[in-house]
Structures are given as structure tokens and as C-alpha cells.
Amino acid sequence: DAGVIQSPRHEVTEMGQEVTLRCKPISGHNSLFWYRQTMMRGLELLIYFNNNVPIDDSGMPEDRFSAKMPNASFSTLKIQPSEPRDSAVYFCASSQHSGGNTEAFFGQGTRLTVV
Amino acid sequence: LAKTTQPISMDSYEGQEVNITCSHNNIATNDYITWYQQFPSQGPRFIIQGYKTKVTNEVASLFIPADRKSSTLSLPRVSLSDTAVYYCLVGDLYMYSGGGADGLTFGKGTHLIIQP
């Protein structure tokens, strides 16, 4: 398996623009997680899905952020409108919840810069 | 929410054994302890997971005392490539039963620097 695939790897956009980050989890995994990482705040869990259903989105910073998982092989994280403080590395991770093991596999991340 | 405390940074030398201790005084009965490693510009990578006593795999060992209020990640004979940030996570793996995602909530981690 190619692992968790995120696109794009890098994104530079202007303030106010819509940004869509994409994630393809590992085939067969039933849980998907979106994280944001900055120097100041470290790794923050934004939202996670189980069987394509959002379970906890309490980490989503505000209404400008939204995430969807239309099927088991694809998820998006959208920021609209984007702001400079959204600049960060966004990671997607997936796991197979099976009786106790929650080893999560992370993608390479998308480095977002909002100018 | 089980919180963790780790040293911000540690230094060691190639060939040495490195032990990173994590404190989790309010760990709950259902909580597991998991360690991840992160290199610059990469996502975290799972190292090891345990509930009590000792767990060992090809990469590391995890020591958990009987009271489970702390845990120690042991890296045998480190090399320069082990320079990374190491995260200790504590939480209920059965997050879908209402326990939330504590098991996948990252703290600040320990920045381990290995010198020649």
C-alpha cells in the first residue's frame, strides 16, 4: 500500500481564498483524522471520522473550517475564507480500529501558506 | 482528559541507550500508552504501545510501572538518525464508545538530539 496520500504537498494562497486539502486513507482503514501542526500550538486534532461519519469535530477552530468524507477512500478539509493564521502543516492520518490497536498512519502533510 | 508531561528536550550520543520518561498521573483504567516519532517535514510514526509492565519490539521498549502513572520509552544504541521529536500519548482506545480521541491527542513531545 502507498500509505496515506495527501495533496497538494504545498499550497500558497492569498487571504480570503478558499483552500481544499485532500486525503486518501489506507485502503481498509475505517478511521480518518485531520491534524494541524504549528510551532506555537504543536499537533492539534481537528476532526476524526469513523466509517465515514464525523465523530468529533470539537478541534475545528471555527466555522471557516469544514471537513467531509464522502466515501471510505477520500476526505477533504476546506478552509473558506482562508486567513494568514491558518498557515500550518495539515496532516491526515488513518487507522484500522480493531479491538484495541489505534496505531495511526500519517500522510506526508500539506504545508499551507496564506499570504 | 489524561494529560502527559515530557521533557522538552534531551541530548545523547551515538551508541548510547536513551530513556524518555512521560508522566501521566491521572491515567484512567481504560487508557493505553502510545509513543510516536516525528522527523522534520514528516508525519508522526507509531513506535510502540502498551498497557502495563513491559513491551518490546524491534525498535524500542516501553516500561510501565504498576501504578501506570508514568512510562519510559527506551531506545537502545541510538544513532544520528534517531534525532526526532518523540510524543507520548495516553488515552482510551475505544474512542467510539464516548471516550473521545484522547488516545490520539498529541502534547508538545520531547526533542531528542543525538550527537556523534
Tab-separated table of C-alpha atoms in Angstrom:
chain	number	residue	atom	x	y	z
A	1	ASP	CA	0.000	0.000	0.000
A	2	ALA	CA	1.234	3.513	-0.791
A	3	GLY	CA	0.244	4.781	2.609
A	4	VAL	CA	-1.872	7.819	3.341
A	5	ILE	CA	-1.741	10.175	0.379
A	6	GLN	CA	-2.266	13.890	0.776
A	7	SER	CA	-2.473	16.559	-1.875
A	8	PRO	CA	-1.222	19.060	-2.569
A	9	ARG	CA	2.101	18.862	-0.730
A	10	HIS	CA	2.421	22.615	-0.734
A	11	GLU	CA	-0.194	25.313	-1.152
A	12	VAL	CA	0.281	29.048	-1.220
A	13	THR	CA	-2.825	31.160	-1.389
A	14	GLU	CA	-3.984	34.667	-0.753
A	15	MET	CA	-6.025	35.653	2.235
A	16	GLY	CA	-9.720	35.277	1.571
A	17	GLN	CA	-9.370	32.454	-0.929
A	18	GLU	CA	-10.865	29.011	-0.490
A	19	VAL	CA	-8.431	26.195	0.167
A	20	THR	CA	-9.183	22.486	-0.182
A	21	LEU	CA	-6.860	19.848	1.165
A	22	ARG	CA	-7.293	16.239	0.108
A	23	CYS	CA	-6.566	12.902	1.699
A	24	LYS	CA	-6.701	9.303	0.559
A	25	PRO	CA	-6.511	6.953	3.556
A	26	ILE	CA	-5.008	3.495	3.524
A	27	SER	CA	-7.364	1.010	1.926
A	28	GLY	CA	-9.358	-0.895	4.521
A	29	HIS	CA	-8.896	1.626	7.316
A	30	ASN	CA	-12.109	2.739	8.948
A	31	SER	CA	-10.916	5.816	10.840
A	32	LEU	CA	-9.557	9.069	9.472
A	33	PHE	CA	-8.078	12.029	11.299
A	34	TRP	CA	-7.151	15.577	10.333
A	35	TYR	CA	-4.431	17.381	12.289
A	36	ARG	CA	-2.859	20.814	12.107
A	37	GLN	CA	0.718	21.458	13.224
A	38	THR	CA	2.332	24.786	14.030
A	39	MET	CA	5.358	25.739	16.070
A	40	MET	CA	3.223	27.549	18.603
A	41	ARG	CA	0.441	25.012	19.118
A	42	GLY	CA	2.061	21.734	18.120
A	43	LEU	CA	-0.102	18.955	16.683
A	44	GLU	CA	-3.801	19.643	17.076
A	45	LEU	CA	-6.505	17.115	16.289
A	46	LEU	CA	-9.129	18.915	14.229
A	47	ILE	CA	-11.662	16.207	13.444
A	48	TYR	CA	-11.929	12.483	13.102
A	49	PHE	CA	-14.223	10.160	11.196
A	50	ASN	CA	-15.240	6.581	11.798
A	51	ASN	CA	-16.761	4.683	8.890
A	52	ASN	CA	-17.063	7.989	7.009
A	53	VAL	CA	-19.078	9.606	9.804
A	54	PRO	CA	-17.665	12.593	11.720
A	55	ILE	CA	-17.355	11.538	15.353
A	56	ASP	CA	-15.739	14.554	16.967
A	57	ASP	CA	-15.134	17.930	15.358
A	58	SER	CA	-14.517	19.822	18.565
A	59	GLY	CA	-10.991	20.611	17.418
A	60	MET	CA	-12.122	22.502	14.332
A	61	PRO	CA	-11.064	26.068	15.067
A	62	GLU	CA	-14.051	27.904	13.645
A	63	ASP	CA	-16.807	27.843	11.051
A	64	ARG	CA	-14.366	28.658	8.281
A	65	PHE	CA	-13.139	25.067	8.546
A	66	SER	CA	-15.148	22.133	7.257
A	67	ALA	CA	-14.317	18.506	6.552
A	68	LYS	CA	-16.089	15.830	4.580
A	69	MET	CA	-15.624	12.165	3.920
A	70	PRO	CA	-17.953	11.199	1.067
A	71	ASN	CA	-16.590	7.650	0.894
A	72	ALA	CA	-14.064	5.364	2.535
A	73	SER	CA	-11.258	6.367	0.203
A	74	PHE	CA	-11.420	10.143	0.212
A	75	SER	CA	-11.651	13.089	2.562
A	76	THR	CA	-11.336	16.838	2.223
A	77	LEU	CA	-10.577	19.663	4.606
A	78	LYS	CA	-11.772	23.026	3.382
A	79	ILE	CA	-10.960	26.492	4.658
A	80	GLN	CA	-13.161	29.307	3.416
A	81	PRO	CA	-12.142	32.088	3.625
A	82	SER	CA	-8.509	31.444	4.460
A	83	GLU	CA	-6.523	33.719	6.776
A	84	PRO	CA	-2.768	34.100	7.395
A	85	ARG	CA	-3.138	32.458	10.827
A	86	ASP	CA	-4.264	29.285	9.068
A	87	SER	CA	-0.732	28.814	7.777
A	88	ALA	CA	0.432	25.447	9.079
A	89	VAL	CA	1.166	21.880	8.068
A	90	TYR	CA	-2.006	19.837	7.842
A	91	PHE	CA	-1.743	16.101	8.338
A	92	CYS	CA	-4.205	13.401	7.534
A	93	ALA	CA	-3.975	10.024	9.272
A	94	SER	CA	-5.900	6.787	9.081
A	95	SER	CA	-6.194	3.703	11.231
A	96	GLN	CA	-7.998	0.422	11.453
A	97	HIS	CA	-9.900	0.279	14.713
A	98	SER	CA	-9.779	-3.372	15.660
A	99	GLY	CA	-10.210	-4.255	19.283
A	100	GLY	CA	-7.631	-2.004	20.812
A	101	ASN	CA	-4.929	-1.033	18.389
A	102	THR	CA	-5.156	2.587	17.340
A	103	GLU	CA	-1.850	2.832	15.508
A	104	ALA	CA	-2.397	5.731	13.176
A	105	PHE	CA	-0.597	6.105	9.865
A	106	PHE	CA	0.133	9.663	8.822
A	107	GLY	CA	0.494	11.205	5.417
A	108	GLN	CA	3.330	13.492	4.409
A	109	GLY	CA	1.261	16.564	5.140
A	110	THR	CA	0.231	19.659	3.223
A	111	ARG	CA	2.158	22.817	4.001
A	112	LEU	CA	-0.287	25.696	3.693
A	113	THR	CA	0.863	29.280	3.464
A	114	VAL	CA	-1.732	32.031	3.424
A	115	VAL	CA	-0.355	35.428	2.456
B	1	LEU	CA	-8.588	14.006	29.596
B	2	ALA	CA	-5.385	12.240	30.592
B	3	LYS	CA	-2.586	14.788	30.277
B	4	THR	CA	1.056	13.930	29.753
B	5	THR	CA	4.281	15.628	30.774
B	6	GLN	CA	7.553	15.004	28.978
B	7	PRO	CA	10.926	16.750	28.977
B	8	ILE	CA	11.056	19.378	26.273
B	9	SER	CA	14.434	18.208	25.009
B	10	MET	CA	17.169	15.643	25.587
B	11	ASP	CA	20.683	15.135	24.278
B	12	SER	CA	22.650	11.943	23.903
B	13	TYR	CA	25.405	10.355	21.843
B	14	GLU	CA	25.560	7.663	19.239
B	15	GLY	CA	25.622	4.153	20.649
B	16	GLN	CA	24.035	5.138	23.957
B	17	GLU	CA	20.742	3.921	25.345
B	18	VAL	CA	18.212	6.718	25.656
B	19	ASN	CA	15.297	6.686	28.071
B	20	ILE	CA	12.492	9.223	27.753
B	21	THR	CA	10.036	9.328	30.617
B	22	CYS	CA	6.454	10.511	30.377
B	23	SER	CA	4.289	11.368	33.371
B	24	HIS	CA	0.554	10.726	33.246
B	25	ASN	CA	-0.675	10.952	36.822
B	26	ASN	CA	-4.382	10.865	36.007
B	27	ILE	CA	-4.311	7.912	33.633
B	28	ALA	CA	-7.625	6.071	33.557
B	29	THR	CA	-8.262	2.349	33.776
B	30	ASN	CA	-9.058	2.012	30.075
B	31	ASP	CA	-6.159	4.172	28.879
B	32	TYR	CA	-3.291	2.812	26.795
B	33	ILE	CA	0.113	4.470	26.379
B	34	THR	CA	1.403	5.072	22.875
B	35	TRP	CA	4.607	6.627	21.591
B	36	TYR	CA	5.141	8.270	18.219
B	37	GLN	CA	8.258	9.605	16.498
B	38	GLN	CA	8.321	12.578	14.153
B	39	PHE	CA	11.102	13.701	11.848
B	40	PRO	CA	11.145	17.210	10.351
B	41	SER	CA	8.778	17.624	7.421
B	42	GLN	CA	7.170	14.239	8.027
B	43	GLY	CA	4.089	12.992	9.782
B	44	PRO	CA	4.390	11.168	13.108
B	45	ARG	CA	5.176	7.474	13.020
B	46	PHE	CA	3.986	4.878	15.526
B	47	ILE	CA	6.748	3.381	17.675
B	48	ILE	CA	5.199	1.302	20.427
B	49	GLN	CA	2.094	0.878	22.556
B	50	GLY	CA	1.390	-0.730	25.903
B	51	TYR	CA	-0.951	-1.031	28.843
B	52	LYS	CA	1.228	-2.308	31.679
B	53	THR	CA	4.599	-3.899	32.506
B	54	LYS	CA	6.990	-4.085	29.564
B	55	VAL	CA	6.540	-4.147	25.838
B	56	THR	CA	9.364	-4.636	23.350
B	57	ASN	CA	9.537	-4.530	19.590
B	58	GLU	CA	12.307	-4.280	17.049
B	59	VAL	CA	12.643	-0.536	17.574
B	60	ALA	CA	12.143	0.197	21.260
B	61	SER	CA	10.988	-0.950	24.671
B	62	LEU	CA	8.264	0.554	26.782
B	63	PHE	CA	8.401	0.228	30.565
B	64	ILE	CA	5.245	0.878	32.572
B	65	PRO	CA	5.301	0.611	36.381
B	66	ALA	CA	2.492	-0.998	38.307
B	67	ASP	CA	0.763	2.292	39.154
B	68	ARG	CA	0.870	3.301	35.448
B	69	LYS	CA	1.379	6.953	36.376
B	70	SER	CA	4.437	7.151	34.173
B	71	SER	CA	6.085	5.297	31.321
B	72	THR	CA	9.578	5.169	29.864
B	73	LEU	CA	10.446	4.776	26.224
B	74	SER	CA	13.833	3.118	25.840
B	75	LEU	CA	15.798	3.383	22.612
B	76	PRO	CA	18.781	1.018	22.539
B	77	ARG	CA	22.035	2.133	20.949
B	78	VAL	CA	20.791	5.300	19.277
B	79	SER	CA	22.213	6.682	16.056
B	80	LEU	CA	22.169	10.125	14.481
B	81	SER	CA	19.031	9.151	12.588
B	82	ASP	CA	17.128	8.834	15.866
B	83	THR	CA	17.183	12.617	16.213
B	84	ALA	CA	13.488	13.455	16.201
B	85	VAL	CA	10.563	14.542	18.352
B	86	TYR	CA	9.028	11.789	20.472
B	87	TYR	CA	5.435	12.021	21.638
B	88	CYS	CA	3.767	10.171	24.496
B	89	LEU	CA	0.003	9.761	24.151
B	90	VAL	CA	-2.388	8.403	26.736
B	91	GLY	CA	-5.999	7.585	26.121
B	92	ASP	CA	-8.864	5.219	25.747
B	93	LEU	CA	-8.505	3.250	22.553
B	94	TYR	CA	-12.232	2.661	22.422
B	95	MET	CA	-12.846	6.241	21.445
B	96	TYR	CA	-16.034	5.420	19.655
B	97	SER	CA	-17.740	4.489	22.904
B	98	GLY	CA	-17.726	8.103	24.002
B	99	GLY	CA	-14.219	8.330	25.305
B	100	GLY	CA	-13.200	10.910	22.776
B	101	ALA	CA	-9.910	10.878	20.930
B	102	ASP	CA	-7.570	11.131	23.906
B	103	GLY	CA	-5.567	8.254	22.533
B	104	LEU	CA	-4.639	10.351	19.530
B	105	THR	CA	-4.150	13.739	21.194
B	106	PHE	CA	-0.544	14.889	20.965
B	107	GLY	CA	1.309	17.011	23.511
B	108	LYS	CA	4.473	19.016	22.927
B	109	GLY	CA	6.754	15.996	22.729
B	110	THR	CA	10.456	15.563	23.541
B	111	HIS	CA	13.014	16.817	21.067
B	112	LEU	CA	15.806	14.227	21.149
B	113	ILE	CA	19.138	15.265	19.693
B	114	ILE	CA	21.786	12.617	19.058
B	115	GLN	CA	25.353	13.790	18.639
B	116	PRO	CA	28.306	11.918	17.117
